[in-house]
Short mmCIF file of C-alpha atoms and ligand atoms in Angstrom, two decimals:
data_model
loop_
_atom_site.label_atom_id
_atom_site.label_comp_id
_atom_site.label_asym_id
_atom_site.label_seq_id
_atom_site.Cartn_x
_atom_site.Cartn_y
_atom_site.Cartn_z
CA MET A 26 -0.49 0.14 -0.40
CA PHE A 27 2.07 2.31 0.98
CA ASP A 28 4.85 1.86 -1.73
CA ASN A 29 2.22 2.64 -4.23
CA VAL A 30 1.44 5.61 -2.39
CA LEU A 31 4.91 6.23 -3.02
CA GLN A 32 5.26 5.06 -6.40
CA SER A 33 2.42 7.16 -7.52
CA PHE A 34 2.87 10.27 -5.53
CA ASP A 35 6.55 10.89 -6.54
CA VAL A 36 7.78 13.77 -2.93
CA VAL A 37 10.93 14.95 -4.91
CA SER A 38 8.30 15.91 -8.02
CA LEU A 39 6.02 17.65 -5.93
CA LEU A 40 8.92 19.24 -4.17
CA ILE A 41 9.76 20.45 -7.33
CA VAL A 42 6.59 21.80 -8.43
CA ALA A 43 6.42 23.45 -5.15
CA ILE A 44 9.60 25.43 -5.52
CA PHE A 45 8.83 25.91 -9.05
CA PHE A 46 6.20 27.97 -8.55
CA LEU A 47 6.87 29.85 -5.28
CA LEU A 48 9.94 30.73 -8.12
CA VAL A 49 7.89 32.53 -10.66
CA GLY A 50 5.59 33.66 -8.35
CA TYR A 51 2.47 31.98 -7.56
CA ARG A 52 0.68 32.18 -3.67
CA PRO A 53 -2.45 29.75 -3.56
CA PRO A 54 -5.33 31.55 -2.60
CA TRP A 55 -5.74 29.96 0.96
CA TRP A 56 -1.76 32.67 1.45
CA ILE A 57 -1.92 35.38 0.12
CA LYS A 58 -6.32 35.62 0.72
CA LYS A 59 -6.30 37.57 -3.07
CA THR A 60 -9.38 36.09 -4.48
CA ALA A 61 -8.21 34.90 -8.74
CA LYS A 62 -11.04 35.94 -11.23
CA TYR A 63 -11.56 32.26 -10.48
CA THR A 64 -13.10 32.44 -7.21
CA SER A 65 -16.02 33.97 -6.29
CA THR A 66 -16.75 34.06 -3.06
CA ASN A 67 -20.09 31.70 -4.40
CA VAL A 68 -17.46 29.52 -5.79
CA SER A 69 -15.14 29.21 -2.74
CA ASN A 70 -18.19 28.62 -0.63
CA ILE A 71 -19.42 25.29 -1.99
CA PRO A 72 -18.46 22.76 -0.11
CA GLY A 73 -15.88 19.61 -1.43
CA PRO A 74 -13.29 17.96 0.31
CA LEU A 75 -9.88 19.67 1.15
CA SER A 76 -7.74 21.17 -1.53
CA LEU A 77 -4.09 20.50 -1.58
CA PRO A 78 -2.27 23.98 -2.63
CA ILE A 79 -1.51 23.73 -6.09
CA LEU A 80 -2.23 20.13 -6.53
CA GLY A 81 -5.91 20.28 -5.42
CA THR A 82 -8.99 17.68 -5.08
CA ARG A 83 -6.67 15.25 -6.98
CA TRP A 84 -4.89 13.18 -4.84
CA ILE A 85 -8.22 12.01 -3.42
CA PHE A 86 -7.78 9.43 -6.12
CA THR A 87 -4.81 8.32 -5.77
CA PHE A 88 -4.47 7.94 -1.60
CA GLY A 89 -8.11 8.99 -0.24
CA GLY A 90 -9.62 5.92 -0.41
CA TYR A 91 -10.91 6.48 -3.38
CA SER A 92 -9.19 4.38 -6.75
CA CYS A 93 -9.98 5.41 -10.07
CA GLY A 94 -12.08 2.73 -10.72
CA LYS A 95 -13.99 4.04 -8.19
CA ILE A 96 -14.85 7.30 -9.33
CA HIS A 97 -18.48 6.19 -9.89
CA GLU A 98 -19.01 5.62 -5.89
CA PHE A 99 -16.95 9.16 -4.60
CA TYR A 100 -19.22 11.26 -6.44
CA SER A 101 -22.49 9.30 -5.06
CA ASP A 102 -20.71 9.54 -1.67
CA MET A 103 -19.99 12.92 -2.16
CA TYR A 104 -23.37 14.26 -2.79
CA LYS A 105 -24.55 12.72 0.29
CA LYS A 106 -22.02 14.49 1.75
CA TYR A 107 -22.35 17.24 0.42
CA GLY A 108 -25.95 18.16 -0.98
CA SER A 109 -26.58 19.23 -4.55
CA VAL A 110 -23.04 21.16 -5.09
CA MET A 111 -19.65 20.01 -4.62
CA LYS A 112 -16.57 21.66 -5.95
CA GLU A 113 -13.43 20.06 -6.04
CA GLU A 114 -10.07 21.39 -7.65
CA ALA A 115 -7.97 20.39 -10.22
CA LEU A 116 -4.43 21.56 -10.88
CA PHE A 117 -3.55 25.28 -9.79
CA ASN A 118 -6.05 25.16 -7.70
CA VAL A 119 -8.84 24.97 -10.21
CA PRO A 120 -12.37 24.71 -9.33
CA VAL A 121 -13.62 22.30 -10.57
CA ILE A 122 -18.06 22.27 -9.37
CA SER A 123 -20.58 18.57 -9.54
CA VAL A 124 -23.88 19.56 -10.15
CA PHE A 125 -26.30 16.63 -8.98
CA GLU A 126 -30.16 18.33 -8.92
CA LYS A 127 -32.69 17.71 -11.42
CA GLN A 128 -32.58 22.21 -11.89
CA ASP A 129 -29.19 23.45 -11.92
CA ILE A 130 -27.77 20.19 -14.96
CA GLU A 131 -30.93 22.16 -16.82
CA LYS A 132 -29.24 25.41 -16.04
CA VAL A 133 -25.98 24.45 -16.94
CA LEU A 134 -27.17 22.32 -20.56
CA ARG A 135 -29.85 24.93 -21.99
CA SER A 136 -27.41 27.57 -21.18
CA SER A 137 -24.89 26.90 -24.29
CA GLY A 138 -24.41 28.68 -26.49
CA LYS A 139 -23.53 28.15 -30.47
CA TYR A 140 -20.03 26.35 -29.08
CA PRO A 141 -20.27 24.34 -26.07
CA ILE A 142 -17.74 24.06 -24.78
CA ARG A 143 -17.03 20.31 -23.44
CA PRO A 144 -13.74 20.25 -21.25
CA PRO A 145 -11.50 18.93 -23.36
CA THR A 146 -9.31 15.06 -22.45
CA GLU A 147 -5.88 17.28 -22.05
CA ALA A 148 -3.46 14.28 -22.22
CA ILE A 149 -5.19 13.72 -25.97
CA ALA A 150 -5.42 17.17 -26.76
CA GLN A 151 -1.06 17.35 -25.81
CA ILE A 152 -0.09 14.25 -27.57
CA ARG A 153 -1.41 15.34 -30.81
CA ARG A 154 0.03 18.96 -30.28
CA GLN A 155 2.89 17.18 -30.52
CA ARG A 156 2.22 14.82 -33.82
CA PRO A 157 1.36 17.70 -36.05
CA GLU A 158 2.49 15.65 -38.71
CA ARG A 159 -0.11 13.36 -38.13
CA TYR A 160 -3.12 15.89 -36.81
CA ALA A 161 -3.75 19.41 -37.51
CA SER A 162 -6.07 20.21 -34.80
CA THR A 163 -6.82 17.62 -31.42
CA GLY A 164 -9.75 16.48 -33.51
CA ILE A 165 -13.68 16.59 -32.88
CA VAL A 166 -14.21 15.48 -29.61
CA ASN A 167 -11.49 17.82 -28.25
CA GLU A 168 -11.06 21.13 -30.15
CA GLN A 169 -13.45 24.62 -28.90
CA GLY A 170 -15.38 26.71 -31.18
CA GLN A 171 -15.09 27.48 -34.28
CA THR A 172 -12.67 25.02 -34.82
CA TRP A 173 -15.24 22.39 -33.88
CA HIS A 174 -17.88 23.57 -35.20
CA TYR A 175 -16.29 23.38 -38.60
CA LEU A 176 -14.68 19.94 -38.27
CA ARG A 177 -18.72 18.96 -36.54
CA THR A 178 -20.12 20.14 -39.33
CA THR A 179 -17.91 19.22 -42.29
CA LEU A 180 -17.11 15.97 -41.01
CA THR A 181 -20.10 14.59 -39.61
CA SER A 182 -23.50 15.30 -41.07
CA ASP A 183 -23.44 12.28 -43.53
CA LEU A 184 -23.12 10.25 -40.01
CA THR A 185 -25.79 11.56 -38.32
CA SER A 186 -28.35 12.03 -41.51
CA PRO A 187 -31.05 9.66 -41.25
CA LYS A 188 -31.06 8.13 -45.51
CA THR A 189 -27.25 7.06 -44.00
CA ILE A 190 -28.90 5.18 -41.55
CA SER A 191 -31.70 3.73 -43.06
CA GLU A 192 -29.12 2.43 -45.78
CA PHE A 193 -27.30 0.89 -43.18
CA ILE A 194 -30.16 -1.22 -42.02
CA PRO A 195 -29.84 -4.44 -43.73
CA GLN A 196 -26.45 -4.36 -42.72
CA ILE A 197 -26.90 -4.01 -39.01
CA GLU A 198 -29.42 -6.67 -39.17
CA ALA A 199 -26.83 -8.81 -41.00
CA ILE A 200 -24.17 -8.50 -37.98
CA ALA A 201 -27.25 -9.29 -35.15
CA ASP A 202 -27.32 -12.40 -37.58
CA ASP A 203 -24.22 -13.28 -37.04
CA TRP A 204 -23.46 -11.76 -33.75
CA CYS A 205 -26.25 -14.43 -32.77
CA ASN A 206 -24.62 -17.00 -34.72
CA LEU A 207 -21.67 -16.58 -33.12
CA LEU A 208 -23.28 -16.84 -29.55
CA THR A 209 -24.48 -20.37 -30.69
CA GLN A 210 -20.78 -21.85 -31.41
CA LEU A 211 -19.57 -20.19 -29.15
CA LYS A 212 -21.54 -20.75 -25.27
CA ASP A 213 -20.98 -24.51 -23.88
CA THR A 214 -23.07 -27.38 -22.66
CA LYS A 215 -24.32 -25.22 -19.77
CA GLY A 216 -25.58 -22.57 -22.64
CA GLN A 217 -23.19 -20.46 -20.68
CA ILE A 218 -20.77 -18.02 -22.33
CA ASP A 219 -17.89 -16.56 -19.49
CA ASP A 220 -17.07 -13.32 -20.56
CA MET A 221 -18.90 -11.20 -22.69
CA HIS A 222 -16.93 -8.41 -22.35
CA GLN A 223 -14.87 -10.43 -25.70
CA VAL A 224 -17.81 -10.88 -27.34
CA ILE A 225 -19.33 -8.00 -26.77
CA GLY A 226 -16.34 -5.75 -28.31
CA ARG A 227 -15.92 -7.85 -31.18
CA LEU A 228 -19.80 -6.91 -32.23
CA GLY A 229 -19.03 -2.82 -31.27
CA LEU A 230 -15.86 -3.47 -33.67
CA GLU A 231 -17.79 -5.07 -36.47
CA VAL A 232 -20.34 -1.82 -36.22
CA THR A 233 -18.08 0.43 -35.85
CA CYS A 234 -16.41 -0.52 -38.35
CA ALA A 235 -18.72 -1.45 -40.36
CA LEU A 236 -20.67 2.26 -40.04
CA VAL A 237 -17.63 4.26 -40.19
CA LEU A 238 -15.44 2.74 -43.16
CA GLY A 239 -18.31 -0.21 -45.18
CA ARG A 240 -17.37 -2.94 -44.97
CA ARG A 241 -17.74 -5.94 -42.98
CA MET A 242 -14.66 -7.29 -41.02
CA GLY A 243 -15.21 -10.39 -39.44
CA PHE A 244 -14.38 -9.69 -36.16
CA LEU A 245 -17.17 -11.86 -36.01
CA ILE A 246 -16.54 -14.69 -37.96
CA PRO A 247 -16.12 -17.93 -34.96
CA GLY A 248 -12.81 -19.21 -34.73
CA GLN A 249 -11.25 -16.00 -36.91
CA GLU A 250 -11.17 -12.78 -34.67
CA SER A 251 -7.89 -11.21 -36.26
CA ASP A 252 -5.07 -10.30 -34.72
CA SER A 253 -5.61 -7.11 -35.33
CA ALA A 254 -9.18 -7.04 -33.62
CA GLN A 255 -7.67 -8.07 -30.95
CA ILE A 256 -5.45 -5.62 -30.93
CA LEU A 257 -7.61 -2.81 -31.65
CA ALA A 258 -9.98 -3.89 -28.95
CA LYS A 259 -7.73 -3.54 -26.13
CA ALA A 260 -5.47 -0.44 -27.32
CA VAL A 261 -9.94 1.66 -27.01
CA HIS A 262 -10.43 -0.37 -23.58
CA ASP A 263 -6.54 1.00 -22.51
CA HIS A 264 -7.43 4.62 -23.79
CA PHE A 265 -10.14 4.46 -21.84
CA LEU A 266 -7.94 3.49 -18.44
CA ALA A 267 -5.50 6.19 -19.99
CA VAL A 268 -7.53 8.78 -20.50
CA ARG A 269 -9.16 8.52 -17.14
CA ASP A 270 -5.90 8.56 -14.37
CA THR A 271 -4.34 11.52 -16.95
CA TYR A 272 -7.74 13.25 -15.83
CA PHE A 273 -8.60 12.69 -12.68
CA GLY A 274 -4.96 11.28 -10.85
CA LEU A 275 -2.29 13.06 -9.87
CA PRO A 276 -1.17 15.95 -12.48
CA PHE A 277 2.13 14.55 -12.70
CA TRP A 278 2.48 13.43 -16.45
CA LYS A 279 2.50 17.33 -17.36
CA LEU A 280 6.20 17.26 -15.77
CA PHE A 281 7.06 13.99 -17.44
CA PRO A 282 5.56 11.43 -19.04
CA THR A 283 3.77 8.69 -15.81
CA SER A 284 3.01 5.19 -17.11
CA ALA A 285 -0.80 6.22 -18.17
CA TYR A 286 0.68 9.32 -20.47
CA LYS A 287 3.03 7.02 -22.36
CA GLN A 288 -0.33 4.31 -22.02
CA LEU A 289 -1.99 6.72 -23.65
CA GLU A 290 0.59 7.75 -26.37
CA GLN A 291 0.90 3.69 -26.90
CA SER A 292 -3.03 3.26 -26.71
CA GLU A 293 -3.23 6.44 -29.70
CA GLU A 294 -0.69 4.97 -31.70
CA THR A 295 -2.17 1.84 -32.14
CA ILE A 296 -5.54 2.81 -33.35
CA TYR A 297 -4.19 4.81 -35.34
CA LYS A 298 -1.67 2.73 -37.47
CA ILE A 299 -5.11 0.10 -37.50
CA ALA A 300 -7.13 3.07 -38.79
CA MET A 301 -4.23 3.88 -40.91
CA GLU A 302 -4.24 0.24 -42.48
CA LEU A 303 -7.99 0.12 -42.36
CA ILE A 304 -8.08 3.09 -44.50
CA GLU A 305 -5.08 2.64 -46.89
CA THR A 306 -6.18 -0.96 -47.28
CA ALA A 307 -10.46 0.63 -48.61
CA ASP A 308 -11.66 -2.18 -51.04
CA ASP A 309 -15.06 -0.83 -53.15
CA SER A 310 -17.11 -1.75 -50.11
CA THR A 311 -15.43 0.45 -48.51
CA LYS A 312 -15.55 3.07 -51.03
CA GLU A 313 -19.45 2.99 -51.60
CA SER A 314 -19.81 3.83 -47.26
CA ALA A 315 -22.18 7.24 -47.46
CA ILE A 316 -19.69 8.01 -43.89
CA PHE A 317 -16.44 7.46 -44.78
CA GLN A 318 -16.98 8.71 -48.71
CA SER A 319 -18.35 12.22 -46.56
CA VAL A 320 -15.28 12.11 -44.42
CA LEU A 321 -13.00 11.60 -47.44
CA ARG A 322 -14.88 14.32 -49.24
CA ALA A 323 -14.99 16.96 -46.86
CA ASN A 324 -13.31 20.12 -47.61
CA VAL A 325 -10.76 19.22 -44.49
CA ASP A 326 -6.90 19.32 -44.09
CA SER A 327 -6.16 15.49 -44.74
CA ARG A 328 -4.75 15.25 -41.30
CA GLU A 329 -8.21 15.61 -40.30
CA LYS A 330 -9.58 13.13 -41.84
CA THR A 331 -7.66 10.71 -40.03
CA ALA A 332 -7.97 11.75 -36.92
CA ALA A 333 -11.61 12.05 -37.25
CA ILE A 334 -12.05 7.72 -38.63
CA VAL A 335 -9.83 7.39 -35.41
CA ASP A 336 -12.02 9.35 -33.36
CA PHE A 337 -15.16 7.69 -34.77
CA ILE A 338 -14.16 4.11 -34.52
CA ALA A 339 -13.04 5.18 -30.02
CA ALA A 340 -16.10 6.95 -29.59
CA GLY A 341 -18.20 4.00 -31.09
CA ILE A 342 -16.59 0.72 -30.12
CA HIS A 343 -15.81 1.12 -25.97
CA THR A 344 -20.06 3.00 -25.64
CA LEU A 345 -21.30 0.50 -27.94
CA LYS A 346 -19.95 -2.59 -25.87
CA ASN A 347 -20.94 -0.71 -22.64
CA SER A 348 -24.37 -0.10 -23.29
CA LEU A 349 -25.49 -3.44 -25.09
CA LEU A 350 -24.22 -5.57 -22.04
CA PHE A 351 -25.87 -3.55 -19.18
CA LEU A 352 -29.20 -3.85 -22.08
CA LEU A 353 -28.51 -7.42 -21.80
CA TYR A 354 -27.67 -7.74 -18.43
CA LEU A 355 -30.26 -6.10 -17.16
CA VAL A 356 -33.08 -8.19 -19.55
CA ALA A 357 -31.53 -11.10 -18.49
CA THR A 358 -32.63 -10.39 -14.61
CA ASN A 359 -35.44 -9.51 -15.08
CA ILE A 360 -36.63 -12.52 -17.40
CA ASN A 361 -40.27 -11.01 -17.71
CA SER A 362 -39.55 -8.49 -19.65
CA GLN A 363 -37.95 -10.53 -21.97
CA LYS A 364 -41.94 -12.39 -22.50
CA LYS A 365 -42.73 -8.93 -22.96
CA ILE A 366 -40.31 -8.33 -25.92
CA LEU A 367 -41.13 -11.20 -27.37
CA ASP A 368 -45.38 -10.45 -27.40
CA ASP A 369 -45.33 -6.71 -28.00
CA HIS A 370 -45.20 -6.28 -31.99
CA SER A 371 -44.71 -2.92 -31.66
CA LYS A 372 -41.81 -2.99 -30.13
CA ASN A 373 -43.00 -0.31 -27.61
CA TYR A 374 -41.48 -2.21 -24.49
CA LEU A 375 -38.34 -3.48 -26.32
CA LYS A 376 -37.91 0.40 -26.71
CA ALA A 377 -38.50 1.29 -23.38
CA CYS A 378 -35.82 -1.83 -21.72
CA ILE A 379 -33.42 0.75 -24.13
CA ASN A 380 -34.65 3.56 -22.12
CA GLU A 381 -34.92 2.51 -18.75
CA SER A 382 -31.85 0.40 -19.59
CA PHE A 383 -30.37 4.32 -20.33
CA ARG A 384 -31.83 5.46 -16.92
CA LEU A 385 -30.35 2.98 -14.06
CA LEU A 386 -26.90 2.42 -15.68
CA PRO A 387 -25.67 4.85 -18.93
CA THR A 388 -22.28 4.26 -19.51
CA ALA A 389 -21.55 8.17 -20.43
CA ASN A 390 -23.01 9.17 -16.91
CA CYS A 391 -21.37 12.65 -16.38
CA LEU A 392 -21.38 15.83 -19.38
CA ALA A 393 -18.90 17.65 -18.88
CA ARG A 394 -19.37 21.40 -19.74
CA VAL A 395 -17.64 25.09 -19.39
CA THR A 396 -19.77 27.51 -18.59
CA GLU A 397 -20.46 30.45 -20.52
CA GLU A 398 -22.39 32.90 -18.69
CA GLU A 399 -22.66 33.50 -15.27
CA LEU A 400 -25.15 30.80 -13.00
CA THR A 401 -26.86 30.69 -9.86
CA LEU A 402 -26.86 26.70 -9.16
CA SER A 403 -28.53 26.48 -5.44
CA GLY A 404 -27.68 29.16 -4.46
CA HIS A 405 -24.21 29.62 -5.39
CA LYS A 406 -23.09 32.00 -8.00
CA VAL A 407 -20.67 30.06 -10.77
CA ASP A 408 -18.70 32.54 -12.66
CA ALA A 409 -18.83 32.18 -16.77
CA GLY A 410 -15.81 29.80 -17.68
CA SER A 411 -15.82 27.43 -14.53
CA VAL A 412 -15.95 23.93 -15.20
CA LEU A 413 -19.00 22.47 -14.05
CA LEU A 414 -20.22 18.19 -13.79
CA CYS A 415 -24.17 17.64 -14.97
CA HIS A 416 -23.55 14.21 -12.90
CA THR A 417 -27.26 12.84 -15.23
CA GLY A 418 -26.83 9.33 -13.85
CA ILE A 419 -26.82 10.31 -10.03
CA ALA A 420 -29.94 12.38 -10.70
CA CYS A 421 -31.61 9.59 -12.50
CA ARG A 422 -31.24 7.64 -8.90
CA ASN A 423 -32.81 10.06 -6.63
CA GLU A 424 -36.33 9.18 -6.02
CA ASN A 425 -37.54 12.85 -6.68
CA ASN A 426 -37.18 12.32 -10.15
CA PHE A 427 -38.40 9.20 -10.69
CA THR A 428 -40.07 6.81 -7.83
CA ASN A 429 -38.30 3.24 -7.34
CA PRO A 430 -35.26 5.15 -9.30
CA ASN A 431 -33.12 1.96 -8.25
CA ASN A 432 -35.84 -1.22 -9.83
CA PHE A 433 -35.44 -1.77 -14.11
CA ILE A 434 -38.91 -0.90 -15.03
CA PRO A 435 -39.41 -0.64 -18.42
CA GLU A 436 -43.27 -0.13 -17.96
CA ARG A 437 -42.22 3.78 -16.98
CA TRP A 438 -41.96 4.11 -20.59
CA LEU A 439 -45.56 3.53 -22.26
CA ASP A 440 -49.45 4.32 -21.36
CA GLU A 441 -49.93 6.55 -18.99
CA GLN A 442 -46.46 6.93 -17.04
CA LYS A 443 -44.75 8.06 -20.03
CA SER A 444 -45.44 11.83 -20.25
CA ILE A 445 -44.13 12.56 -16.51
CA THR A 446 -41.37 10.35 -17.50
CA SER A 447 -39.83 11.00 -20.23
CA SER A 448 -40.36 15.00 -19.29
CA ASN A 449 -38.70 14.18 -15.32
CA ALA A 450 -36.01 12.72 -18.48
CA THR A 451 -34.79 15.42 -20.79
CA PHE A 452 -31.62 16.58 -19.45
CA LEU A 453 -31.56 13.99 -16.84
CA VAL A 454 -31.44 10.86 -18.72
CA THR A 455 -29.24 11.45 -21.54
CA PRO A 456 -26.52 9.01 -22.55
CA PHE A 457 -25.43 10.71 -26.45
CA GLY A 458 -25.40 13.70 -24.43
CA VAL A 459 -27.44 17.52 -25.37
CA GLY A 460 -27.33 20.20 -27.66
CA ARG A 461 -24.58 21.10 -30.18
CA ARG A 462 -22.39 18.69 -29.08
CA ILE A 463 -24.12 15.80 -28.74
CA CYS A 464 -23.13 12.63 -30.02
CA PRO A 465 -22.99 12.24 -34.01
CA GLY A 466 -23.68 8.70 -33.13
CA LYS A 467 -26.89 8.58 -31.31
CA ARG A 468 -29.24 7.99 -34.73
CA LEU A 469 -27.27 4.87 -35.35
CA ILE A 470 -27.28 3.70 -32.40
CA GLU A 471 -30.37 3.26 -31.50
CA GLN A 472 -31.08 1.97 -34.65
CA VAL A 473 -28.54 -0.15 -33.92
CA LEU A 474 -29.37 -1.55 -30.34
CA PRO A 475 -33.29 -2.85 -30.82
CA ILE A 476 -31.92 -4.93 -33.86
CA ILE A 477 -29.46 -6.58 -32.13
CA VAL A 478 -31.53 -6.80 -28.83
CA ASP A 479 -34.58 -8.07 -31.16
CA ALA A 480 -32.52 -10.98 -32.64
CA THR A 481 -30.96 -11.39 -29.51
CA VAL A 482 -33.89 -12.38 -27.13
CA LYS A 483 -35.85 -13.76 -29.64
CA LYS A 484 -33.29 -16.76 -30.08
CA PHE A 485 -32.37 -17.04 -26.68
CA HIS A 486 -33.02 -17.27 -23.52
CA ILE A 487 -30.99 -14.80 -21.59
CA LYS A 488 -29.85 -15.57 -17.61
CA GLU A 489 -27.24 -14.05 -16.23
CA VAL A 490 -25.10 -15.41 -14.15
CA THR A 491 -21.96 -12.64 -12.70
CA ALA A 492 -23.78 -9.95 -10.40
CA LEU A 493 -23.33 -6.20 -12.15
CA GLU A 494 -19.77 -5.02 -10.32
CA LEU A 495 -19.23 -1.44 -11.99
CA GLN A 496 -16.05 -0.32 -12.36
CA PHE A 497 -15.17 3.79 -13.54
CA GLU A 498 -12.85 3.07 -17.07
CA PHE A 499 -14.05 6.99 -18.02
CA LEU A 500 -17.44 5.86 -18.85
CA LEU A 501 -19.37 3.99 -16.40
CA SER A 502 -18.25 0.07 -17.53
CA ALA A 503 -18.44 -3.55 -16.42
CA LYS A 504 -15.71 -4.92 -13.98
CA GLY A 505 -15.10 -8.32 -16.62
CA PRO A 506 -15.35 -10.69 -17.30
CA MET A 507 -19.11 -11.32 -16.77
CA ALA A 508 -20.39 -14.83 -17.82
CA MET A 509 -24.30 -15.20 -19.15
CA ILE A 510 -26.07 -17.85 -20.37
CA PHE A 511 -28.01 -18.17 -23.91
CA GLU A 512 -30.78 -21.46 -24.03
CA GLU A 513 -31.54 -21.48 -27.08
CA ARG A 514 -35.91 -21.08 -27.46
CA ARG A 515 -37.63 -23.51 -29.35
C1 HEM B 613 -23.88 3.49 -27.17
C2 HEM B 613 -23.25 4.10 -27.09
C3 HEM B 613 -22.08 5.46 -28.04
C4 HEM B 613 -22.57 6.31 -26.83
C5 HEM B 613 -23.70 6.39 -25.28
C6 HEM B 613 -22.00 7.53 -27.04
C7 HEM B 613 -22.26 8.77 -26.22
C8 HEM B 613 -21.60 9.97 -25.95
C9 HEM B 613 -22.09 11.08 -25.40
C10 HEM B 613 -22.09 11.15 -23.60
C11 HEM B 613 -20.82 12.11 -26.28
C12 HEM B 613 -21.03 13.37 -24.92
C13 HEM B 613 -21.63 14.27 -25.60
C14 HEM B 613 -21.95 16.25 -25.19
O1 HEM B 613 -21.57 16.21 -24.58
O2 HEM B 613 -23.27 16.02 -24.67
C15 HEM B 613 -20.38 11.89 -27.15
C16 HEM B 613 -19.25 12.35 -28.35
C17 HEM B 613 -19.48 11.72 -29.42
N1 HEM B 613 -19.66 10.55 -29.88
FE1 HEM B 613 -20.55 9.37 -29.05
N2 HEM B 613 -21.53 7.57 -27.86
C18 HEM B 613 -21.54 7.05 -28.64
C19 HEM B 613 -21.41 6.40 -29.77
C20 HEM B 613 -20.68 6.88 -30.57
C21 HEM B 613 -20.54 6.28 -31.92
C22 HEM B 613 -20.98 4.92 -33.01
C23 HEM B 613 -19.49 6.97 -32.74
C24 HEM B 613 -19.18 7.70 -34.00
C25 HEM B 613 -19.34 6.60 -34.83
C26 HEM B 613 -19.54 8.65 -31.89
C27 HEM B 613 -19.13 9.92 -31.67
C28 HEM B 613 -18.85 10.85 -30.69
C29 HEM B 613 -17.91 11.59 -31.40
C30 HEM B 613 -17.54 11.92 -32.22
C31 HEM B 613 -18.37 12.56 -29.83
C32 HEM B 613 -17.94 13.73 -29.57
C33 HEM B 613 -19.24 15.15 -30.82
C34 HEM B 613 -18.65 16.16 -30.87
O3 HEM B 613 -18.28 16.65 -29.46
O4 HEM B 613 -19.13 17.47 -31.90
N3 HEM B 613 -20.07 7.76 -30.36
N4 HEM B 613 -21.16 10.35 -27.29
#
């Protein structure tokens, strides 16, 4: 334990940082009692955990009893301890404010202007800035302002177009068939598959690559998972873990390459190389892919095109895997829901299960923004330019917003309950985010999930084996490996 602490909290480095900042004249607010621009009296009154000079509160995830894998539990505990608004401090004691109540979350998300600012993952931005031969900007996920707007409008219009998505449906149906065949091949005599992460990961890869590159990669062919599929799946997983550790851990990566930073560089490199390989080996079907073509045609620097493909692949694979795993788990643990899905030809019950799964277990359980205007949040004035975390996942489990909030009740999305649930859900059940920075993959995923789950439930009676344990991997994920049983229906 002590070894771990020493490893991650290098005393010599800390002293160097402290001496450096004292020499260059930096004085923390608690020292000189001079209020910096970002700390209005009201922000300084927001309660939160102990903040260290310069380093802020990030020590908590290193030796404060919360590992990075349990960050979701940290925020839940902070809500119980401090109430509706809570303040952490990042490097140089810059406040990061968490809001948990519906009215505050709504106020923050509604207040975004033409170019909503989502705080960038700084470590990725740094890596990309150091590779100008490869990246012309930090990419659509991390850019802000006009650059972001230009990338967003030029690179994602086909990805979000209903026409593109409807043309993609036959491919999704074929993928769903292959997925069911793969389950049949992989299950043992009891119908059990031991590692659902791995199997659903293959599906995430196949769907995302089919969408972005327009061709079937064969990730679902039994016994033929290629090396690059495994390498890509691992790289995307490592990428999210390294983003989490550089984002929430002590920020020493800004001074020297920490192991998390090196892991991020390595995974970024791997994803980039595989994406390049896929692009370079584009066959005829790829050349016909609307999304691939729209990226290639876009009036942007060619480096932006590769970066967009990298970002689409990285953004799609893990989110889809986690969302589908949660959905199958909830349907497996609620056996009646499978019968109702089968009986309801309107598919409304299936859609209600998907909404309920996103309410209970959203893989993106928090939306981050930088406010563009001054806001009053639960009585605290927060300056424009403040970093805000909207904890939609926690608000979705608040009984003021949903009755029996911890239970899986798809019926709340149907019939007479529908309108009250939907109005409470606006700004809370936001699995793909909101506003102009909303996920451009939303429409596609909204088509993919019902097709896959419908095909799976029609073919199998699904049962859970392993109880779900949540793990924070920058996204909310299931701690693996998760076993499930798939009994063929007669
Ligand atoms: C279940 C699957 C998915 C989930 C839950 C998901 C969720 C999200 C969320 C919450 C955001 C942030 C939105 C905000 O800040 O308001 C986002 C952004 C983004 N997602 Fe997704 N996503 C999924 C799949 C995909 C797919 C398949 C793609 C691409 C093919 C994709 C590409 C992106 C991109 C490029 C952004 C950044 C958008 C911007 O900043 O303008 N996502 N996603």
